mmCIF file of C-alpha atoms in Angstrom:
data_model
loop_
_atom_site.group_PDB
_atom_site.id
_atom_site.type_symbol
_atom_site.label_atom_id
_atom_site.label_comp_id
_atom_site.label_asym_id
_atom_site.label_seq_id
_atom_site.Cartn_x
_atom_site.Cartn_y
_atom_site.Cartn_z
ATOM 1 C CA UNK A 1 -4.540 13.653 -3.253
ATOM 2 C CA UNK A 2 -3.275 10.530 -5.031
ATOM 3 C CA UNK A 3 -0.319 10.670 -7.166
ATOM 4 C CA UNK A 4 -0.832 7.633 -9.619
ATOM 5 C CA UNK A 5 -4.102 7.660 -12.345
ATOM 6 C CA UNK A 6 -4.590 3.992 -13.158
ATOM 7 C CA UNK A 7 -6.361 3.178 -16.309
ATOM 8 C CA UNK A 8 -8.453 0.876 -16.695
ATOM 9 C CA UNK A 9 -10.478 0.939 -13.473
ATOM 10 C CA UNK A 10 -11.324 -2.853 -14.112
ATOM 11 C CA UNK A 11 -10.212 -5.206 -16.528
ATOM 12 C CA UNK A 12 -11.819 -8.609 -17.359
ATOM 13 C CA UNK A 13 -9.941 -11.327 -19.706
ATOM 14 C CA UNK A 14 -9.660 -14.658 -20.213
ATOM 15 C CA UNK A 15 -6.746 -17.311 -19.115
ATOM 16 C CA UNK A 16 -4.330 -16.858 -21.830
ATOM 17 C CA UNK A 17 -4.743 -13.575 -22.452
ATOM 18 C CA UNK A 18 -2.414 -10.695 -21.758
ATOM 19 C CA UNK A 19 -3.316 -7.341 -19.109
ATOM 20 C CA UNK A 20 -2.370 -4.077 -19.932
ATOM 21 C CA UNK A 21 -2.453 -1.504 -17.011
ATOM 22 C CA UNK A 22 -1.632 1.892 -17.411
ATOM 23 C CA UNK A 23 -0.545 4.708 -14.904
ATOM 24 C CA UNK A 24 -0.128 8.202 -14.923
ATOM 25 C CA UNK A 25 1.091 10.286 -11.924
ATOM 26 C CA UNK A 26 2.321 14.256 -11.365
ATOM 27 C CA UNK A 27 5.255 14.968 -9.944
ATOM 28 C CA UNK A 28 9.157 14.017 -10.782
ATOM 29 C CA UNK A 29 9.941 10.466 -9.475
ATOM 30 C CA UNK A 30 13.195 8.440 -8.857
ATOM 31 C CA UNK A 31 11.267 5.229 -8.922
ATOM 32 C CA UNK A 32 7.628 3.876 -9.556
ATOM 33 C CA UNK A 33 6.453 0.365 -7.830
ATOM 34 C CA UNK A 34 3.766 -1.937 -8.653
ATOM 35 C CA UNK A 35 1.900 -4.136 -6.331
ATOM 36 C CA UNK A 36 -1.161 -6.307 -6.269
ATOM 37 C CA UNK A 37 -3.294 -6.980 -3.225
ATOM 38 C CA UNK A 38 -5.990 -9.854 -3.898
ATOM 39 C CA UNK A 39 -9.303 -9.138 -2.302
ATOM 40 C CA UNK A 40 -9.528 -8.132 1.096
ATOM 41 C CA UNK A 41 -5.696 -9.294 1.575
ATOM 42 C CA UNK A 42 -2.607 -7.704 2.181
ATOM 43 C CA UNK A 43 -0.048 -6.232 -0.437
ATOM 44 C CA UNK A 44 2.398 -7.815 -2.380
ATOM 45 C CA UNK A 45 5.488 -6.462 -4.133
ATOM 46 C CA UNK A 46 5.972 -6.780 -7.756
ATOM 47 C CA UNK A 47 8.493 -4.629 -9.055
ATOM 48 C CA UNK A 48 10.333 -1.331 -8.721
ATOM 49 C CA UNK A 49 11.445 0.269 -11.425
ATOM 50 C CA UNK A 50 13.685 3.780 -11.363
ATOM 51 C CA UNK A 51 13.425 6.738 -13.356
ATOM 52 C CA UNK A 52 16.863 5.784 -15.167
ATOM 53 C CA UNK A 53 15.288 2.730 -16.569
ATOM 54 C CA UNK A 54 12.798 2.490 -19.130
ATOM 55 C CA UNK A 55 11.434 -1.441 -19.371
ATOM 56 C CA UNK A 56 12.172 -4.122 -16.743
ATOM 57 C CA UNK A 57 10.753 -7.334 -16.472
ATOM 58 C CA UNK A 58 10.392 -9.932 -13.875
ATOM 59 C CA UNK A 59 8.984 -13.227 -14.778
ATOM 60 C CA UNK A 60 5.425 -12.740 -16.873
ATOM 61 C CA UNK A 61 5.498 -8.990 -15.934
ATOM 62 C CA UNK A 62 6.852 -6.358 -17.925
ATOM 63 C CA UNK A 63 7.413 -2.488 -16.609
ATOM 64 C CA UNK A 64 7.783 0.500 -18.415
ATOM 65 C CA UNK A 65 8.561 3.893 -17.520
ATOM 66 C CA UNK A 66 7.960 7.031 -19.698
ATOM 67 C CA UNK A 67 9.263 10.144 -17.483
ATOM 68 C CA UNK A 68 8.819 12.656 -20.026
ATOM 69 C CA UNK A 69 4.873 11.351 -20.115
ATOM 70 C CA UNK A 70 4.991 10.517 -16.607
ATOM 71 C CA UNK A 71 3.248 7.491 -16.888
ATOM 72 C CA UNK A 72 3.799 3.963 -16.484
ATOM 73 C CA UNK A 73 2.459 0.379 -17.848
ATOM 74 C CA UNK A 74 2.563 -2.856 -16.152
ATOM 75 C CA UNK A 75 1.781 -5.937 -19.025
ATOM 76 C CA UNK A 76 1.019 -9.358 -17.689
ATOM 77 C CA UNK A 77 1.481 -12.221 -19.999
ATOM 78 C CA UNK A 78 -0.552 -15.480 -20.091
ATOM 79 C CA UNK A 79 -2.221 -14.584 -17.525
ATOM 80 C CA UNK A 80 -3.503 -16.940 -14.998
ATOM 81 C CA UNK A 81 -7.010 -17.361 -13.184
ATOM 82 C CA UNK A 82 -4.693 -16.655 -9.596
ATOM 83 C CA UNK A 83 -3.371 -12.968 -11.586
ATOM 84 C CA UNK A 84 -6.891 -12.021 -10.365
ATOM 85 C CA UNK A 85 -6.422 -9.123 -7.961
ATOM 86 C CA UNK A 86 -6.224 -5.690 -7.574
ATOM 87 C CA UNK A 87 -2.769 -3.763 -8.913
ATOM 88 C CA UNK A 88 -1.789 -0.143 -7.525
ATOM 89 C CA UNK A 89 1.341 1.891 -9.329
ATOM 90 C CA UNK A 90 2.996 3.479 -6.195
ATOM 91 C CA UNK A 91 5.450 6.311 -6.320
ATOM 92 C CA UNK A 92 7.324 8.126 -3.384
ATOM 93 C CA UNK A 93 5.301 11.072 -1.806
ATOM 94 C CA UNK A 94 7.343 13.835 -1.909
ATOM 95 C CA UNK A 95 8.677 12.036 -5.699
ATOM 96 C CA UNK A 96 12.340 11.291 -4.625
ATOM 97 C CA UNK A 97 12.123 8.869 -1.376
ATOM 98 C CA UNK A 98 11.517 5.395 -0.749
ATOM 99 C CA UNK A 99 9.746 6.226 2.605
ATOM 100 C CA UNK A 100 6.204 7.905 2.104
ATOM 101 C CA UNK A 101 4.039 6.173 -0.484
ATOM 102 C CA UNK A 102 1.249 7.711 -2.448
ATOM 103 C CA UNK A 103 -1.109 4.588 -4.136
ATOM 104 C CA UNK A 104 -3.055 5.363 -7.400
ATOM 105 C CA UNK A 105 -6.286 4.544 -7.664
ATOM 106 C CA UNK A 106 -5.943 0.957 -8.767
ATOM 107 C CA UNK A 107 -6.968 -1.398 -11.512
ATOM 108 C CA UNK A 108 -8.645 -4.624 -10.329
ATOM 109 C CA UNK A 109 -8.185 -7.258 -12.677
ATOM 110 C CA UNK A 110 -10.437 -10.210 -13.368
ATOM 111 C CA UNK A 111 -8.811 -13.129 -15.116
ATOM 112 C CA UNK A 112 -11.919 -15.979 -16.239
ATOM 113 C CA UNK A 113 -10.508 -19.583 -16.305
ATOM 114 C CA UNK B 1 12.296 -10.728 2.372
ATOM 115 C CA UNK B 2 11.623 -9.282 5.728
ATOM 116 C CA UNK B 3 8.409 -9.855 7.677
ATOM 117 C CA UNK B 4 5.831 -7.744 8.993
ATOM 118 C CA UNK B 5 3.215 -8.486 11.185
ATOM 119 C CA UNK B 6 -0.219 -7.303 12.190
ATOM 120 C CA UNK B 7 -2.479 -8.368 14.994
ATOM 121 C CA UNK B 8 -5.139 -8.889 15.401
ATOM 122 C CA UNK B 9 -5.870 -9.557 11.927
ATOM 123 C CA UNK B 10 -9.874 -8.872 12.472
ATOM 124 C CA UNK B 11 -11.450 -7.115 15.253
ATOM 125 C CA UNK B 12 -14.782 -6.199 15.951
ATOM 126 C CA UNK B 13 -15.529 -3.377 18.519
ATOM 127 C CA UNK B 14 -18.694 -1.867 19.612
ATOM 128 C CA UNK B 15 -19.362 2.064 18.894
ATOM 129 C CA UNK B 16 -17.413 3.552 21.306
ATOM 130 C CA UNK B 17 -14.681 1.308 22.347
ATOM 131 C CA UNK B 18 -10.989 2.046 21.480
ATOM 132 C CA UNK B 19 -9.144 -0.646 19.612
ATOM 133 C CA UNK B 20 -5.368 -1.233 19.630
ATOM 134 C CA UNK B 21 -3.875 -2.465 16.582
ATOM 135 C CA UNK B 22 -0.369 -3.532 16.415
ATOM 136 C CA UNK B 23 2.939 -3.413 13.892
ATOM 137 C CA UNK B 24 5.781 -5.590 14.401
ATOM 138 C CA UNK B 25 9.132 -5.909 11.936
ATOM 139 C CA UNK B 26 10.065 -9.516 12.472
ATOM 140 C CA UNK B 27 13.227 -9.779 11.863
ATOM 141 C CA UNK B 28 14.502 -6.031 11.345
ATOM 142 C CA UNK B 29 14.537 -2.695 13.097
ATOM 143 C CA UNK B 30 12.326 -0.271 11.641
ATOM 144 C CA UNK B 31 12.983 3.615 13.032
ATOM 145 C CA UNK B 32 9.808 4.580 10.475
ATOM 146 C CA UNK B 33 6.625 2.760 10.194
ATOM 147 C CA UNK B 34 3.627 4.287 8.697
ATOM 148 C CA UNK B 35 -0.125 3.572 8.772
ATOM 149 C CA UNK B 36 -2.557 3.443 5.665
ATOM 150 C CA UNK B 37 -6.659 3.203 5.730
ATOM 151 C CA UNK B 38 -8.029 1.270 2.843
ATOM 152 C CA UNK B 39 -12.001 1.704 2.251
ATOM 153 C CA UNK B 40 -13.941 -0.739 0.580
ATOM 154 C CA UNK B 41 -12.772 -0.799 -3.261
ATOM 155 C CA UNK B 42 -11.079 1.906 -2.563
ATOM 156 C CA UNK B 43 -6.866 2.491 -2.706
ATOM 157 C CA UNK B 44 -4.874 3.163 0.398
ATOM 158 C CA UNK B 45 -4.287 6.394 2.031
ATOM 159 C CA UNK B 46 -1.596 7.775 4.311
ATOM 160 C CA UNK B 47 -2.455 8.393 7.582
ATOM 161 C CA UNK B 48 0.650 8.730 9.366
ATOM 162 C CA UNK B 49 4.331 8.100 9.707
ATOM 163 C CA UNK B 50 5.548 6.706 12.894
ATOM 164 C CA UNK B 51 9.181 7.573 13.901
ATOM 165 C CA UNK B 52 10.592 5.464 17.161
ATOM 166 C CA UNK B 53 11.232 7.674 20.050
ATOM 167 C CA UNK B 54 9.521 10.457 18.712
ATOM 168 C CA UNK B 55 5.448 11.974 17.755
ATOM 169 C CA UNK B 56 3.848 10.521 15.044
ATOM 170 C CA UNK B 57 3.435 12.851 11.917
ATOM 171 C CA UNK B 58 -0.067 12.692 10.363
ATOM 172 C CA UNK B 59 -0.885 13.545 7.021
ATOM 173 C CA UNK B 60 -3.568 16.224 6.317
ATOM 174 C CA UNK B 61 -7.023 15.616 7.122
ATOM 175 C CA UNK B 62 -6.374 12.913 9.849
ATOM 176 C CA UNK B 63 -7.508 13.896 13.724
ATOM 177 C CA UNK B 64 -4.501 12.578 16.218
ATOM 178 C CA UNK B 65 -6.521 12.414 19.198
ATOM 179 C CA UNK B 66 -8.729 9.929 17.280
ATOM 180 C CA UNK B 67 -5.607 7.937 15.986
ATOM 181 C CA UNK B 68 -3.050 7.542 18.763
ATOM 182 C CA UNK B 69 0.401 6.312 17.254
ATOM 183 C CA UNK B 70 3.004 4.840 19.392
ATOM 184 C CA UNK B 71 6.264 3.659 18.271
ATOM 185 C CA UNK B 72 8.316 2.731 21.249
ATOM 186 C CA UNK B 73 10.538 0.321 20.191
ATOM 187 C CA UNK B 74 12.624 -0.354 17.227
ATOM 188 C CA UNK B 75 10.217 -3.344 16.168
ATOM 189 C CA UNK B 76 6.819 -2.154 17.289
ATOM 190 C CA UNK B 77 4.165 0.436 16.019
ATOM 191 C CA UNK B 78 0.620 0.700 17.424
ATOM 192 C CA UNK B 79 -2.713 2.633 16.802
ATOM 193 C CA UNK B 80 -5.208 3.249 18.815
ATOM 194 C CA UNK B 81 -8.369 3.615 17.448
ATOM 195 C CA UNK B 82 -10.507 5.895 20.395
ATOM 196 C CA UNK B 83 -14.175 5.983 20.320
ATOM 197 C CA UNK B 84 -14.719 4.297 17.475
ATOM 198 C CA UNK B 85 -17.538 4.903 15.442
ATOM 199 C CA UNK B 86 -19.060 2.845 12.405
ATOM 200 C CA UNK B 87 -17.673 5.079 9.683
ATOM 201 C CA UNK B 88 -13.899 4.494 11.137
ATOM 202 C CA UNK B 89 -14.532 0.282 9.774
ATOM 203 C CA UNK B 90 -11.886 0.056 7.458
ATOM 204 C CA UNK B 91 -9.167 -2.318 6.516
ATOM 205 C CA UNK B 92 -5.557 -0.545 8.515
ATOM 206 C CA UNK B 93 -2.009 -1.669 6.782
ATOM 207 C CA UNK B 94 1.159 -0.765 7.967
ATOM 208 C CA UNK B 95 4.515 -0.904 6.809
ATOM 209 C CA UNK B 96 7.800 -0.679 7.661
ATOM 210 C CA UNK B 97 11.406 0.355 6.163
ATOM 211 C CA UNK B 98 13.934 -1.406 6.729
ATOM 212 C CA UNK B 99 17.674 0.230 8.000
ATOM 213 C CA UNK B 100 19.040 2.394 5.503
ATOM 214 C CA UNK B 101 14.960 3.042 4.213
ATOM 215 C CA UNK B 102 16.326 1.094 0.896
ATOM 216 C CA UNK B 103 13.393 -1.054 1.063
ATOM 217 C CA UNK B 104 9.877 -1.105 3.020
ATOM 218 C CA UNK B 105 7.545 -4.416 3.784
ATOM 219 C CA UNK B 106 3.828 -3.735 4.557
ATOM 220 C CA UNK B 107 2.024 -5.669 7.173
ATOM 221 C CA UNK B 108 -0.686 -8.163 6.326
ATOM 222 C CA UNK B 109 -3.515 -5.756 7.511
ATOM 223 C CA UNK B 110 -6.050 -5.591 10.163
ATOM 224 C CA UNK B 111 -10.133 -5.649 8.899
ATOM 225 C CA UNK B 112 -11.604 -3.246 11.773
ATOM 226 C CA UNK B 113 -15.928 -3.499 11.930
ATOM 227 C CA UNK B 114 -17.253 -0.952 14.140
ATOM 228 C CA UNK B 115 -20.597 -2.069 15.207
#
């Protein structure tokens, strides 16, 4: 069964705008990752955050972590016409690994130029 | 980072056929490799971890004699596909972690059609 909830299913904004995705998962985790994966294309890595850390950011993407909720955000600033794609929270399988990977459902994001 | 690659990329097979689709680590050895199906708008899903030297482990709900793993070399990972029917189309990923499992790299994917 998938770990990660992601909330919204789809989002649709405009250039300049910021995206807010939230995720929720089950179990204890000793890290959470994001990636994106535009249409029909392979994955790519955005960030991994641990369960020690509450807010990391990387570029025009911001992370936080709330353990205690079990849940997760992902914020993209200004975002771009090329943001558009689809963005999975991942976290470890069996919670503490970085081998197995369970994929939420996904939020697919629409940025309009 | 480190590379992974898939090929083919796209194949298209009639009912029937097997199809072999391969993972290669580039430029690292990878004991562990594992397989994910992705359906149409749809997230990925585990199939099955692939351990060099050793059986394939699949996760619950996925037949093995329809989804041959071999991993018999420190860079290379393939699945076999047999008889492949129309609802087995699906877009495969793999990935694999590198020494140490600190980190893991997924594979560009392969778009399967079954016709």
């Amino acid at each position: 069964s998938q770990q990660g909830e992601e909330d919204p299913q789809a989002l649709s904004i405009q250039e300049g705008e910021n995206a807010t995705m939230n995720c929720s998962y089950k179990t204890s985790i000793n890290n959470l990752q994001w990636y994106r994966q535009n249409s029909g294309r392979g994955l790519v890595h955005l960030i991994l955050i641990r369960s020690n850390e509450r807010e990391k950011h990387s570029g025009r993407l911001r992370v936080t972590l709330d353990t205690s909720k079990k849940s997760s955000s992902l914020l993209i600033t200004a975002s771009r016409a090329a943001d558009t794609a689809s963005y999975f929270c991942v976290t470890p399988a069996g919670g503490t690994s970085y081998g197995k990977l369970t994929f939420g459902q996904g939020t697919i994001l629409t940025v309009h130029p | 980072g480190a590379v992974v690659s898939q090929h083919p990329s796209r194949v298209i097979c009639k009912s029937g056929t097997s199809v072999k689709i391969e993972c290669r680590s580039l430029d690292f050895q990878a004991t562990t490799m594992f397989w994910y199906r992705q359906f149409p708008k749809q997230s990925l899903m585990l199939m099955a971890t692939s351990n060099e030297g050793s059986k394939a482990t699949y996760e619950q709900g996925v037949e093995k004699d329809k989804f041959l793993i071999n991993h018999a070399s420190l860079t290379l990972s393939t699945l076999t596909v047999t008889s492949a029917h129309p609802e087995d189309s699906s877009f495969y990923i793999c990935s694999a972690l590198t020494p140490g499992a600190r980190e893991q790299f997924f594979g560009p994917g392969t778009r399967l059609t079954v016709l």
